[in-house]
Short mmCIF file of C-alpha atoms in Angstrom, two decimals:
data_model
loop_
_atom_site.label_atom_id
_atom_site.label_comp_id
_atom_site.label_asym_id
_atom_site.label_seq_id
_atom_site.Cartn_x
_atom_site.Cartn_y
_atom_site.Cartn_z
CA UNK A 1 -51.29 -18.65 8.90
CA UNK A 2 -53.07 -22.43 11.09
CA UNK A 3 -51.74 -25.82 9.95
CA UNK A 4 -54.27 -27.57 7.11
CA UNK A 5 -53.48 -31.15 6.68
CA UNK A 6 -54.65 -33.83 4.12
CA UNK A 7 -55.38 -36.75 6.11
CA UNK A 8 -56.16 -40.33 5.43
CA UNK A 9 -57.97 -42.09 8.37
CA UNK A 10 -57.85 -45.81 9.35
CA UNK A 11 -60.19 -47.33 11.35
CA UNK A 12 -59.64 -50.94 13.56
CA UNK A 13 -63.34 -50.91 14.06
CA UNK A 14 -63.68 -54.20 16.24
CA UNK A 15 -61.19 -52.10 18.46
CA UNK A 16 -62.73 -49.21 18.72
CA UNK A 17 -66.46 -50.77 18.85
CA UNK A 18 -65.64 -53.25 21.69
CA UNK A 19 -63.79 -49.99 23.39
CA UNK A 20 -67.09 -47.71 23.31
CA UNK A 21 -69.34 -50.19 24.41
CA UNK A 22 -67.68 -51.31 27.18
CA UNK A 23 -65.81 -47.80 28.95
CA UNK A 24 -69.05 -45.48 27.58
CA UNK A 25 -72.20 -48.06 27.62
CA UNK A 26 -73.26 -46.69 23.92
CA UNK A 27 -72.53 -47.59 19.97
CA UNK A 28 -69.40 -45.78 17.63
CA UNK A 29 -70.19 -42.81 16.05
CA UNK A 30 -68.20 -42.48 13.12
CA UNK A 31 -69.37 -38.95 12.17
CA UNK A 32 -67.68 -37.50 15.45
CA UNK A 33 -64.70 -38.98 14.98
CA UNK A 34 -64.98 -37.75 11.25
CA UNK A 35 -66.35 -33.83 12.32
CA UNK A 36 -63.58 -34.11 15.02
CA UNK A 37 -60.81 -34.49 11.85
CA UNK A 38 -61.96 -32.21 9.16
CA UNK A 39 -61.53 -28.98 12.13
CA UNK A 40 -57.57 -30.37 11.64
CA UNK A 41 -57.26 -30.89 7.91
CA UNK A 42 -58.94 -32.36 4.37
CA UNK A 43 -59.98 -36.52 5.20
CA UNK A 44 -59.42 -37.59 1.80
CA UNK A 45 -59.15 -41.46 1.89
CA UNK A 46 -61.01 -43.16 5.17
CA UNK A 47 -60.87 -47.44 5.58
CA UNK A 48 -61.97 -49.29 8.11
CA UNK A 49 -61.09 -52.81 8.82
CA UNK A 50 -63.88 -55.20 10.80
CA UNK A 51 -65.41 -58.67 10.52
CA UNK A 52 -68.93 -57.13 8.85
CA UNK A 53 -70.67 -59.77 9.33
CA UNK A 54 -72.78 -58.79 12.48
CA UNK A 55 -72.73 -55.66 11.40
CA UNK A 56 -75.41 -54.58 8.96
CA UNK A 57 -76.62 -51.63 10.44
CA UNK A 58 -73.33 -50.40 11.26
CA UNK A 59 -72.28 -50.86 7.45
CA UNK A 60 -75.09 -48.74 6.29
CA UNK A 61 -73.90 -45.99 8.34
CA UNK A 62 -70.41 -45.89 7.27
CA UNK A 63 -71.41 -46.82 3.52
CA UNK A 64 -73.02 -42.85 4.12
CA UNK A 65 -69.95 -41.41 5.04
CA UNK A 66 -68.08 -42.71 2.48
CA UNK A 67 -65.98 -45.33 4.22
CA UNK A 68 -64.54 -48.20 2.18
CA UNK A 69 -65.39 -51.68 4.66
CA UNK A 70 -62.06 -54.05 4.08
CA UNK A 71 -63.57 -57.54 5.03
CA UNK A 72 -61.59 -59.40 7.30
CA UNK A 73 -62.52 -63.22 7.51
CA UNK A 74 -62.06 -65.04 11.00
CA UNK A 75 -59.73 -68.01 10.89
CA UNK A 76 -61.12 -71.23 12.51
CA UNK A 77 -58.64 -70.46 15.43
CA UNK A 78 -59.41 -66.72 15.82
CA UNK A 79 -57.41 -63.67 13.71
CA UNK A 80 -57.19 -60.98 16.30
CA UNK A 81 -54.00 -59.46 14.48
CA UNK A 82 -55.56 -59.73 10.88
CA UNK A 83 -56.86 -55.80 10.86
CA UNK A 84 -54.27 -54.99 12.36
CA UNK A 85 -51.57 -56.31 9.58
CA UNK A 86 -53.63 -55.32 6.89
CA UNK A 87 -54.38 -51.64 8.46
CA UNK A 88 -50.72 -51.20 8.89
CA UNK A 89 -49.61 -52.44 5.17
CA UNK A 90 -52.02 -50.28 3.80
CA UNK A 91 -51.10 -47.51 5.27
CA UNK A 92 -47.51 -47.71 4.55
CA UNK A 93 -48.60 -48.02 1.33
CA UNK A 94 -50.16 -45.05 1.52
CA UNK A 95 -47.77 -43.40 3.01
CA UNK A 96 -44.77 -44.38 -0.14
CA UNK A 97 -47.24 -43.84 -3.08
CA UNK A 98 -49.66 -41.03 -1.85
CA UNK A 99 -47.15 -38.18 -1.23
CA UNK A 100 -49.80 -35.25 -0.58
CA UNK A 101 -51.21 -37.32 2.34
CA UNK A 102 -49.06 -35.45 4.93
CA UNK A 103 -51.46 -36.73 8.48
CA UNK A 104 -52.54 -39.91 9.19
CA UNK A 105 -55.45 -41.15 11.77
CA UNK A 106 -55.42 -44.20 13.32
CA UNK A 107 -58.62 -44.99 15.03
CA UNK A 108 -58.02 -47.96 17.51
CA UNK A 109 -56.24 -48.42 20.96
CA UNK A 110 -54.53 -51.44 20.17
CA UNK A 111 -50.74 -50.82 21.44
CA UNK A 112 -49.60 -52.77 18.43
CA UNK A 113 -49.96 -50.16 16.57
CA UNK A 114 -47.05 -48.00 17.76
CA UNK A 115 -44.78 -49.69 15.25
CA UNK A 116 -46.91 -48.06 12.58
CA UNK A 117 -46.68 -44.99 14.13
CA UNK A 118 -43.13 -44.34 14.69
CA UNK A 119 -42.97 -45.42 10.85
CA UNK A 120 -44.96 -42.78 10.15
CA UNK A 121 -43.31 -40.24 11.95
CA UNK A 122 -40.03 -41.25 10.32
CA UNK A 123 -41.47 -40.77 6.63
CA UNK A 124 -42.47 -37.10 8.40
CA UNK A 125 -46.39 -37.75 8.53
CA UNK A 126 -48.62 -36.45 11.38
CA UNK A 127 -50.02 -38.99 13.01
CA UNK A 128 -53.11 -38.76 15.41
CA UNK A 129 -54.59 -41.07 17.10
CA UNK A 130 -58.45 -41.63 18.37
CA UNK A 131 -59.69 -43.48 20.84
CA UNK A 132 -61.27 -43.58 24.49
CA UNK A 133 -58.79 -42.87 27.00
CA UNK A 134 -59.61 -45.59 28.97
CA UNK A 135 -58.83 -48.57 26.69
CA UNK A 136 -55.94 -46.42 24.50
CA UNK A 137 -52.37 -47.41 25.10
CA UNK A 138 -50.76 -44.78 26.78
CA UNK A 139 -47.81 -45.36 24.47
CA UNK A 140 -49.94 -44.07 21.30
CA UNK A 141 -51.68 -41.35 23.63
CA UNK A 142 -47.81 -40.40 24.63
CA UNK A 143 -46.15 -40.51 20.80
CA UNK A 144 -48.79 -38.82 18.34
CA UNK A 145 -48.87 -35.41 16.98
CA UNK A 146 -52.30 -35.29 19.17
CA UNK A 147 -54.53 -37.63 20.69
CA UNK A 148 -57.85 -37.14 20.12
CA UNK A 149 -59.86 -38.68 23.24
CA UNK A 150 -63.37 -40.08 22.31
CA UNK A 151 -64.95 -38.74 25.25
CA UNK A 152 -63.88 -35.31 24.48
CA UNK A 153 -65.68 -36.02 21.40
CA UNK A 154 -69.00 -36.76 23.47
CA UNK A 155 -68.31 -33.75 25.93
CA UNK A 156 -68.62 -31.44 23.03
CA UNK A 157 -72.04 -32.04 22.47
CA UNK A 158 -71.57 -33.74 19.34
CA UNK A 159 -74.91 -35.34 18.43
CA UNK A 160 -75.11 -39.12 18.06
CA UNK A 161 -76.20 -41.19 15.16
CA UNK A 162 -74.68 -44.38 15.92
CA UNK A 163 -77.24 -46.53 15.65
CA UNK A 164 -79.30 -48.38 18.27
CA UNK A 165 -78.34 -51.14 20.52
CA UNK A 166 -76.96 -51.67 24.59
CA UNK A 167 -75.19 -48.71 24.58
CA UNK A 168 -78.36 -46.78 23.02
CA UNK A 169 -79.56 -47.54 26.61
CA UNK A 170 -76.76 -46.06 28.62
CA UNK A 171 -76.22 -42.69 29.75
CA UNK A 172 -73.89 -40.56 28.03
CA UNK A 173 -73.31 -37.80 29.81
CA UNK A 174 -69.54 -36.69 30.47
CA UNK A 175 -67.98 -37.73 33.73
CA UNK A 176 -67.05 -35.69 36.74
CA UNK A 177 -64.26 -32.81 35.34
CA UNK A 178 -60.72 -33.96 37.03
CA UNK A 179 -59.11 -31.17 39.33
CA UNK A 180 -56.81 -28.05 37.87
CA UNK A 181 -54.29 -28.93 40.18
CA UNK A 182 -53.34 -32.46 37.68
CA UNK A 183 -52.89 -29.84 34.55
CA UNK A 184 -50.35 -27.36 35.96
CA UNK A 185 -47.10 -29.13 36.41
CA UNK A 186 -47.50 -29.73 32.22
CA UNK A 187 -49.31 -25.95 32.39
CA UNK A 188 -46.06 -24.11 33.88
CA UNK A 189 -43.59 -26.42 31.94
CA UNK A 190 -45.34 -25.20 28.98
CA UNK A 191 -44.68 -21.60 29.87
CA UNK A 192 -41.71 -22.35 30.98
CA UNK A 193 -40.45 -23.20 26.99
CA UNK A 194 -42.47 -20.12 25.70
CA UNK A 195 -40.05 -18.56 28.09
CA UNK A 196 -36.65 -19.88 26.90
CA UNK A 197 -37.69 -19.51 23.22
CA UNK A 198 -38.67 -15.54 23.50
CA UNK A 199 -42.16 -15.97 22.44
CA UNK A 200 -45.03 -14.42 24.07
CA UNK A 201 -47.32 -17.02 25.41
CA UNK A 202 -50.67 -16.47 23.38
CA UNK A 203 -53.46 -18.76 23.80
CA UNK A 204 -52.90 -20.72 20.43
CA UNK A 205 -49.48 -21.01 21.26
CA UNK A 206 -50.08 -21.96 24.67
CA UNK A 207 -52.25 -24.94 23.71
CA UNK A 208 -49.86 -26.60 21.08
CA UNK A 209 -46.64 -26.08 23.21
CA UNK A 210 -48.94 -28.56 25.78
CA UNK A 211 -49.91 -30.62 23.46
CA UNK A 212 -46.33 -31.48 21.73
CA UNK A 213 -45.25 -31.80 25.82
CA UNK A 214 -47.94 -34.45 25.91
CA UNK A 215 -50.02 -35.61 23.62
CA UNK A 216 -52.55 -36.40 25.42
CA UNK A 217 -53.77 -32.88 26.78
CA UNK A 218 -57.44 -31.70 26.30
CA UNK A 219 -59.10 -29.11 27.83
CA UNK A 220 -62.13 -30.87 27.92
CA UNK A 221 -60.71 -32.93 30.97
CA UNK A 222 -61.09 -30.16 32.71
CA UNK A 223 -64.82 -29.02 32.41
CA UNK A 224 -64.29 -26.53 29.64
CA UNK A 225 -65.67 -26.20 25.91
CA UNK A 226 -62.58 -24.14 24.78
CA UNK A 227 -59.08 -23.41 25.84
CA UNK A 228 -59.60 -19.68 26.49
CA UNK A 229 -62.49 -21.00 28.83
CA UNK A 230 -59.80 -23.24 30.22
CA UNK A 231 -57.62 -20.95 30.92
CA UNK A 232 -60.01 -18.23 32.47
CA UNK A 233 -61.09 -21.18 34.91
CA UNK A 234 -56.91 -21.20 35.80
CA UNK A 235 -57.12 -17.81 36.50
CA UNK A 236 -60.50 -17.53 38.52
CA UNK A 237 -58.22 -20.53 40.70
CA UNK A 238 -54.71 -17.47 40.84
CA UNK A 239 -53.05 -20.53 38.59
CA UNK A 240 -52.63 -17.70 35.90
CA UNK A 241 -52.50 -14.68 34.78
CA UNK A 242 -54.00 -13.56 31.37
CA UNK A 243 -53.13 -9.78 30.09
CA UNK A 244 -54.30 -8.38 26.81
CA UNK A 245 -51.87 -6.67 24.03
CA UNK A 246 -52.50 -5.87 20.78
CA UNK A 247 -55.16 -7.61 20.53
CA UNK A 248 -53.94 -11.29 21.38
CA UNK A 249 -54.39 -13.04 25.37
CA UNK A 250 -51.20 -13.80 26.90
CA UNK A 251 -50.72 -15.96 29.49
CA UNK A 252 -48.05 -16.14 32.54
CA UNK A 253 -47.33 -17.55 35.60
CA UNK A 254 -48.77 -16.25 38.82
CA UNK A 255 -45.97 -14.70 41.54
CA UNK A 256 -45.24 -16.73 44.18
CA UNK A 257 -47.11 -15.28 46.63
CA UNK A 258 -50.57 -15.21 44.38
CA UNK A 259 -50.42 -18.86 43.92
CA UNK A 260 -53.33 -21.03 45.69
CA UNK A 261 -52.26 -24.23 46.50
CA UNK A 262 -54.30 -26.80 46.18
CA UNK A 263 -56.48 -28.05 48.88
CA UNK A 264 -55.50 -31.64 48.47
CA UNK A 265 -52.07 -32.77 47.42
CA UNK A 266 -51.56 -33.60 43.87
CA UNK A 267 -51.10 -38.22 43.32
CA UNK A 268 -49.40 -39.32 40.75
CA UNK A 269 -51.26 -42.62 38.51
CA UNK A 270 -48.73 -44.89 40.19
CA UNK A 271 -49.65 -43.64 43.73
CA UNK A 272 -53.45 -45.28 42.40
CA UNK A 273 -51.54 -49.34 41.95
CA UNK A 274 -50.49 -50.41 45.19
CA UNK A 275 -54.46 -50.63 46.39
CA UNK A 276 -55.30 -52.49 42.93
CA UNK A 277 -52.49 -54.82 43.49
CA UNK A 278 -53.88 -55.96 46.73
CA UNK A 279 -57.57 -56.33 44.98
CA UNK A 280 -55.77 -58.21 41.98
CA UNK A 281 -54.21 -60.69 44.88
CA UNK A 282 -58.07 -61.34 45.78
CA UNK A 283 -59.16 -61.70 42.43
CA UNK A 284 -56.19 -64.33 41.78
CA UNK A 285 -56.51 -66.43 45.34
CA UNK A 286 -60.42 -66.93 44.52
CA UNK A 287 -59.93 -67.48 41.12
CA UNK A 288 -62.04 -64.82 39.25
CA UNK A 289 -59.89 -63.87 36.64
CA UNK A 290 -61.98 -63.67 33.42
CA UNK A 291 -65.39 -63.46 35.20
CA UNK A 292 -65.12 -60.02 36.31
CA UNK A 293 -65.13 -56.31 33.95
CA UNK A 294 -64.16 -53.21 34.84
CA UNK A 295 -67.02 -52.65 37.55
CA UNK A 296 -66.64 -55.89 39.33
CA UNK A 297 -62.48 -55.27 40.02
CA UNK A 298 -63.81 -51.62 41.18
CA UNK A 299 -65.62 -52.83 43.70
CA UNK A 300 -63.34 -54.90 44.92
CA UNK A 301 -61.19 -51.78 45.06
CA UNK A 302 -63.82 -49.98 47.24
CA UNK A 303 -64.07 -52.73 49.84
CA UNK A 304 -60.26 -52.87 50.13
CA UNK A 305 -60.16 -49.14 50.47
CA UNK A 306 -63.30 -47.52 50.58
CA UNK A 307 -62.88 -43.72 50.23
CA UNK A 308 -60.81 -44.22 46.35
CA UNK A 309 -61.41 -41.89 43.96
CA UNK A 310 -59.56 -42.91 41.10
CA UNK A 311 -60.05 -39.12 40.01
CA UNK A 312 -57.37 -38.28 42.72
CA UNK A 313 -54.84 -39.94 40.46
CA UNK A 314 -55.68 -38.13 37.05
CA UNK A 315 -57.95 -40.83 35.86
CA UNK A 316 -61.24 -40.03 34.66
CA UNK A 317 -62.89 -43.28 35.21
CA UNK A 318 -61.59 -46.29 36.82
CA UNK A 319 -61.47 -48.32 33.58
CA UNK A 320 -58.44 -45.47 32.97
CA UNK A 321 -56.31 -47.47 35.85
CA UNK A 322 -57.20 -50.58 34.66
CA UNK A 323 -56.22 -49.15 30.99
CA UNK A 324 -52.87 -48.10 32.36
CA UNK A 325 -52.37 -51.20 34.75
CA UNK A 326 -52.37 -53.14 31.44
CA UNK A 327 -49.61 -51.26 30.21
CA UNK A 328 -47.71 -52.24 33.08
CA UNK A 329 -48.34 -55.80 32.37
CA UNK A 330 -50.67 -56.39 35.50
CA UNK A 331 -53.78 -56.87 33.72
CA UNK A 332 -54.77 -58.20 30.39
CA UNK A 333 -58.24 -56.84 28.95
CA UNK A 334 -59.92 -59.79 26.78
CA UNK A 335 -63.61 -59.25 25.33
CA UNK A 336 -65.64 -62.61 26.10
CA UNK A 337 -67.99 -63.88 23.32
CA UNK A 338 -70.51 -61.23 24.04
CA UNK A 339 -67.91 -58.17 23.37
CA UNK A 340 -67.68 -57.78 27.08
CA UNK A 341 -63.87 -56.62 28.51
CA UNK A 342 -62.83 -59.17 31.25
CA UNK A 343 -59.60 -59.15 33.11
CA UNK A 344 -57.34 -61.47 32.93
CA UNK A 345 -53.96 -61.80 34.82
CA UNK A 346 -50.95 -59.56 32.95
CA UNK A 347 -47.80 -61.21 32.81
CA UNK A 348 -45.97 -58.93 35.16
CA UNK A 349 -48.71 -59.92 37.69
CA UNK A 350 -48.07 -63.90 36.94
CA UNK A 351 -44.42 -63.09 37.66
CA UNK A 352 -44.58 -61.50 40.72
CA UNK A 353 -46.86 -63.71 42.32
CA UNK A 354 -45.56 -66.97 41.11
CA UNK A 355 -45.35 -69.24 44.09
CA UNK A 356 -47.36 -67.18 46.55
CA UNK A 357 -49.71 -69.29 48.69
CA UNK A 358 -53.26 -68.64 48.10
CA UNK A 359 -54.66 -68.15 51.41
CA UNK A 360 -52.62 -67.11 53.60
CA UNK A 361 -52.43 -63.28 52.73
CA UNK A 362 -55.71 -62.53 52.00
CA UNK A 363 -56.90 -59.33 53.72
CA UNK A 364 -59.23 -59.98 56.51
CA UNK A 365 -62.01 -58.06 55.08
CA UNK A 366 -62.46 -61.51 52.17
CA UNK A 367 -61.76 -64.18 54.77
CA UNK A 368 -65.01 -64.78 55.62
CA UNK A 369 -66.11 -62.17 57.07
CA UNK A 370 -70.56 -62.83 57.90
CA UNK A 371 -70.97 -58.97 56.78
CA UNK A 372 -69.19 -58.78 53.83
CA UNK A 373 -69.72 -61.90 52.57
CA UNK A 374 -67.30 -65.45 52.37
CA UNK A 375 -64.83 -64.83 49.26
CA UNK A 376 -61.98 -66.27 50.62
CA UNK A 377 -62.75 -70.30 51.86
CA UNK A 378 -60.89 -71.62 54.25
CA UNK A 379 -58.16 -74.33 52.58
CA UNK A 380 -56.47 -76.94 54.64
CA UNK A 381 -52.92 -77.07 55.05
CA UNK A 382 -52.44 -79.91 53.84
CA UNK A 383 -52.75 -78.74 50.82
CA UNK A 384 -50.10 -75.90 51.46
CA UNK A 385 -47.81 -78.40 51.96
CA UNK A 386 -49.07 -80.49 48.92
CA UNK A 387 -48.43 -77.76 47.11
CA UNK A 388 -45.02 -76.87 48.31
CA UNK A 389 -43.98 -80.71 47.46
CA UNK A 390 -44.80 -80.38 43.70
CA UNK A 391 -43.09 -77.39 43.40
CA UNK A 392 -39.83 -79.19 45.01
CA UNK A 393 -40.56 -82.02 42.42
CA UNK A 394 -40.71 -79.59 39.64
CA UNK A 395 -36.89 -78.58 39.76
CA UNK A 396 -35.86 -81.71 39.67
CA UNK A 397 -36.47 -83.81 36.75
CA UNK A 398 -34.63 -81.26 33.98
CA UNK A 399 -31.83 -82.32 35.84
CA UNK A 400 -31.69 -85.95 35.41
CA UNK A 401 -33.05 -85.60 31.48
CA UNK A 402 -30.03 -83.98 30.64
CA UNK A 403 -27.38 -86.61 30.86
CA UNK A 404 -29.80 -88.82 28.77
CA UNK A 405 -29.79 -86.39 26.07
CA UNK A 406 -26.67 -85.34 25.85
CA UNK A 407 -25.39 -89.46 25.73
CA UNK A 408 -28.29 -90.44 23.00
CA UNK A 409 -26.65 -87.75 20.97
CA UNK A 410 -23.49 -89.25 21.35
CA UNK A 411 -24.44 -92.78 20.91
CA UNK A 412 -26.01 -91.61 17.84
CA UNK A 413 -23.10 -89.82 16.26
CA UNK A 414 -20.94 -92.94 16.92
CA UNK A 415 -23.24 -95.15 15.47
CA UNK A 416 -23.85 -93.22 12.49
CA UNK A 417 -20.19 -92.53 11.92
CA UNK A 418 -19.16 -96.45 12.15
CA UNK A 419 -21.97 -96.95 9.55
CA UNK A 420 -20.52 -94.65 7.21
CA UNK A 421 -17.30 -95.81 7.32
CA UNK A 422 -18.37 -99.93 6.92
CA UNK A 423 -20.55 -98.19 3.41
CA UNK A 424 -17.64 -96.63 1.87
CA UNK A 425 -15.02 -99.49 2.54
CA UNK A 426 -16.20 -101.46 -0.35
CA UNK A 427 -16.64 -98.61 -2.26
CA UNK A 428 -12.75 -98.02 -1.47
CA UNK A 429 -12.23 -101.74 -2.86
#
């Protein structure tokens, strides 16, 4: 019998709302999320955290679905982690005080929740993560019971009831499907696992095994509305063979001579990083950090590599590549005052490019080509020498200050000791 969970849903509303608007161009639809979770069990609790001051219509829709809304009051300096802390504390309290709840669904893409996810798993709770592939941390995607991508909910044809706004004016049609060659390694690995267990590779068991190996897998990424249709597509491509035994479909690996190799070599996700790093270097040289969104960065990448296609590397859209780069510390994605995600340099990028000359390594296409537009103005060599001189003077002052600090500390110790002895002598008399 299929396992049915009792699920508690925790929604980081500000995170999911900004992510859906920026990557998918629409409003967040809570009904699609709840319907997807109901397929996996009974939803017993629904709590959303956010600043509801500016979400009047959204508050009404959430209330219609029985979602409890917890108000987060941002301080004068902002309160980015306020909702995260409240959500984590409430989830842990529920895990400890409500033993009948055996599954938790966290609707967010924030990697800060990885500690909460691991703790809930230690309490023997199933954890589902709901978020967009383009803004959900890959750490979360890989370390949960199942990652439910928001894109797959749109592809399933569920109606949108999230209200109007900027997102309602854009197309919500799902992007092109990923090539089947991207999933063959996971598929064959799952078949090997079932073979070692001496278990018949039925459709349901095969999918559950693939999810155990990669919780972010979904057949909808490859243009299939069901797992059975997904297997049929694989069979047409001669990537698997199917048979029917006692009314059950079984999936097997094809014979070596029958297997059809993909026409295009399978590329790994990290293979897309070199051209992205070149584009990020150009952004750094032209002081464009915080001024571009996903589309602006992709424009620079395509100018460096006109035939670049993120889908060849396993990304459904370019925003997914930037999300992957953020997990690696190359970029940082932060919303501006209008809730538009802007691209900033990540910690690893700053460390790798510290002290690099700003213009000397610019690609020729950005060095003032009239046909492409002047993006990298020439800087006199005097500035480079000034920067080098400034860089040399930065290291010396700390070495000069250390003796002074040491002598001051010693002098204070001696003076304080002398004063103490002077005070004690009258008392001794």
